mmCIF file of C-alpha atoms in Angstrom:
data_model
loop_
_atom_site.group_PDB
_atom_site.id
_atom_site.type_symbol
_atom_site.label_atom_id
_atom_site.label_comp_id
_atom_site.label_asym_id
_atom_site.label_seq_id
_atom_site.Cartn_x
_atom_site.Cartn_y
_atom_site.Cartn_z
ATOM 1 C CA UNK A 64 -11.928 8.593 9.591
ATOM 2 C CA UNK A 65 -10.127 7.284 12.781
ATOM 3 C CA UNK A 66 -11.290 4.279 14.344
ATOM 4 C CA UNK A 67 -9.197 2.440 17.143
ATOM 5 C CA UNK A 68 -5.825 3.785 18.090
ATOM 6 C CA UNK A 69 -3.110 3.164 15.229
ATOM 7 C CA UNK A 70 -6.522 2.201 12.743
ATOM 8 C CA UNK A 71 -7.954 4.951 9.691
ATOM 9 C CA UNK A 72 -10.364 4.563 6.904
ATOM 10 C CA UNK A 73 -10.882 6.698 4.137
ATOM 11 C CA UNK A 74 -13.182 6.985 1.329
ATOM 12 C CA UNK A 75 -11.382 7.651 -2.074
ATOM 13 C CA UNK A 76 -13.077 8.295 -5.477
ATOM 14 C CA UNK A 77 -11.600 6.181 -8.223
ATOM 15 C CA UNK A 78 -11.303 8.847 -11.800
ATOM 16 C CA UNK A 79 -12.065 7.961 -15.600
ATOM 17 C CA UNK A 80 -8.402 6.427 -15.908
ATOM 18 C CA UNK A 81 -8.916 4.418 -12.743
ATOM 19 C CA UNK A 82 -6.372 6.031 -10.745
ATOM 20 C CA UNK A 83 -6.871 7.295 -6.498
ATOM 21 C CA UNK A 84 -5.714 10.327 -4.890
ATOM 22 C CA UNK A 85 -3.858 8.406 -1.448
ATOM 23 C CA UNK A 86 -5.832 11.121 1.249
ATOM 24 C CA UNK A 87 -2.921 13.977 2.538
ATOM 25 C CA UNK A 88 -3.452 12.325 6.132
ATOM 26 C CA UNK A 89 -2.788 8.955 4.992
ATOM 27 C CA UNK A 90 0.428 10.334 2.971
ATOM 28 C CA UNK A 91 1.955 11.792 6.192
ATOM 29 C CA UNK A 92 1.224 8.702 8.145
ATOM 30 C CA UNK A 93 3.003 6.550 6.140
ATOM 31 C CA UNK A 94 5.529 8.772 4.846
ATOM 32 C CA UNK A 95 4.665 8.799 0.722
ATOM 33 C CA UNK A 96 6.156 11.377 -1.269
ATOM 34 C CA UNK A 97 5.582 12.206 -5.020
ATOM 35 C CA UNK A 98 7.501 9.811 -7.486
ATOM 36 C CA UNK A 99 7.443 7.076 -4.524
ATOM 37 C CA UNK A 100 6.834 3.436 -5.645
ATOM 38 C CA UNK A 101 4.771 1.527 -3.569
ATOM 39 C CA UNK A 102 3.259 -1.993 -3.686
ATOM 40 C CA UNK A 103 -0.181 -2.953 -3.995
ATOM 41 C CA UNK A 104 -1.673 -6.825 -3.109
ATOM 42 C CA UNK A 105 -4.841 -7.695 -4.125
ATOM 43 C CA UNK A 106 -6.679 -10.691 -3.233
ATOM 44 C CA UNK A 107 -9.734 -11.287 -4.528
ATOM 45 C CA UNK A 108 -11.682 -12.449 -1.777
ATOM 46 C CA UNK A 109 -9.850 -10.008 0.534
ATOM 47 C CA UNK A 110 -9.327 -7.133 -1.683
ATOM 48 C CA UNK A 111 -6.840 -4.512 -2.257
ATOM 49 C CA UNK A 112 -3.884 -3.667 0.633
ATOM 50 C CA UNK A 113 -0.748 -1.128 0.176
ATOM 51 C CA UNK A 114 1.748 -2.018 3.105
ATOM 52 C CA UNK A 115 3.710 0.288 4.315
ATOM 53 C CA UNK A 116 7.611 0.405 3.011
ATOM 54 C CA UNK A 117 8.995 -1.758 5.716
ATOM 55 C CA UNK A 118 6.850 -4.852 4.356
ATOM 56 C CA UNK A 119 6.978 -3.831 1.184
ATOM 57 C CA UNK A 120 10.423 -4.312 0.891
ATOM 58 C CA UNK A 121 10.149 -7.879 2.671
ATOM 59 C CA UNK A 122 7.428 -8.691 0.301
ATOM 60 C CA UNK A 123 9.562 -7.702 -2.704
ATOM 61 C CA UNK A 124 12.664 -10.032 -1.435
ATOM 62 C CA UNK A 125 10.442 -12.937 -1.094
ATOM 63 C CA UNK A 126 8.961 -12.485 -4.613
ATOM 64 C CA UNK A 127 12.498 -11.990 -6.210
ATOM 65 C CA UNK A 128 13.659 -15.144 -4.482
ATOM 66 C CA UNK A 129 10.940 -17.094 -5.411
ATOM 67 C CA UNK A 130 10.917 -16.417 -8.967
ATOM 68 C CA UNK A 131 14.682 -17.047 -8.947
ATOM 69 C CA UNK A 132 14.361 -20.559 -7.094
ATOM 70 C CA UNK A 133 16.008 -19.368 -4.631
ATOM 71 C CA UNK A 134 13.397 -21.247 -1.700
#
């Protein structure tokens, strides 16, 4: 579903070993290919969010660092 330019939704079905198919139209968008890793966030009060690779990649630096002491 398409909402405001640059903004989708989809509805996914979670299966018996709690794993999601990431819809084909999504997977083009954002580039994902088989054997990709990605990053999920979850917050509890704002739930679940897979950023695309740029931020990922940010995200993972400032994790690393952090756990390193490297502030």
């Amino acid at each position: 579903m398409k909402g405001p330019e640059g903004k989708y939704a989809w509805m996914v079905k979670i299966g018996e070993k709690g794993q999601f198919v990431i819809p084909k139209e999504a997977r083009d968008i954002f580039g994902l290919h088989p054997g990709q890793t990605i990053l999920v966030l979850a917050d509890e009060a704002k739930g679940i969010a897979i950023p695309p690779k740029a931020l990922a990649d940010k995200y993972f630096a400032q994790m690393f660092q952090e756990i390193g002491g490297e502030e």
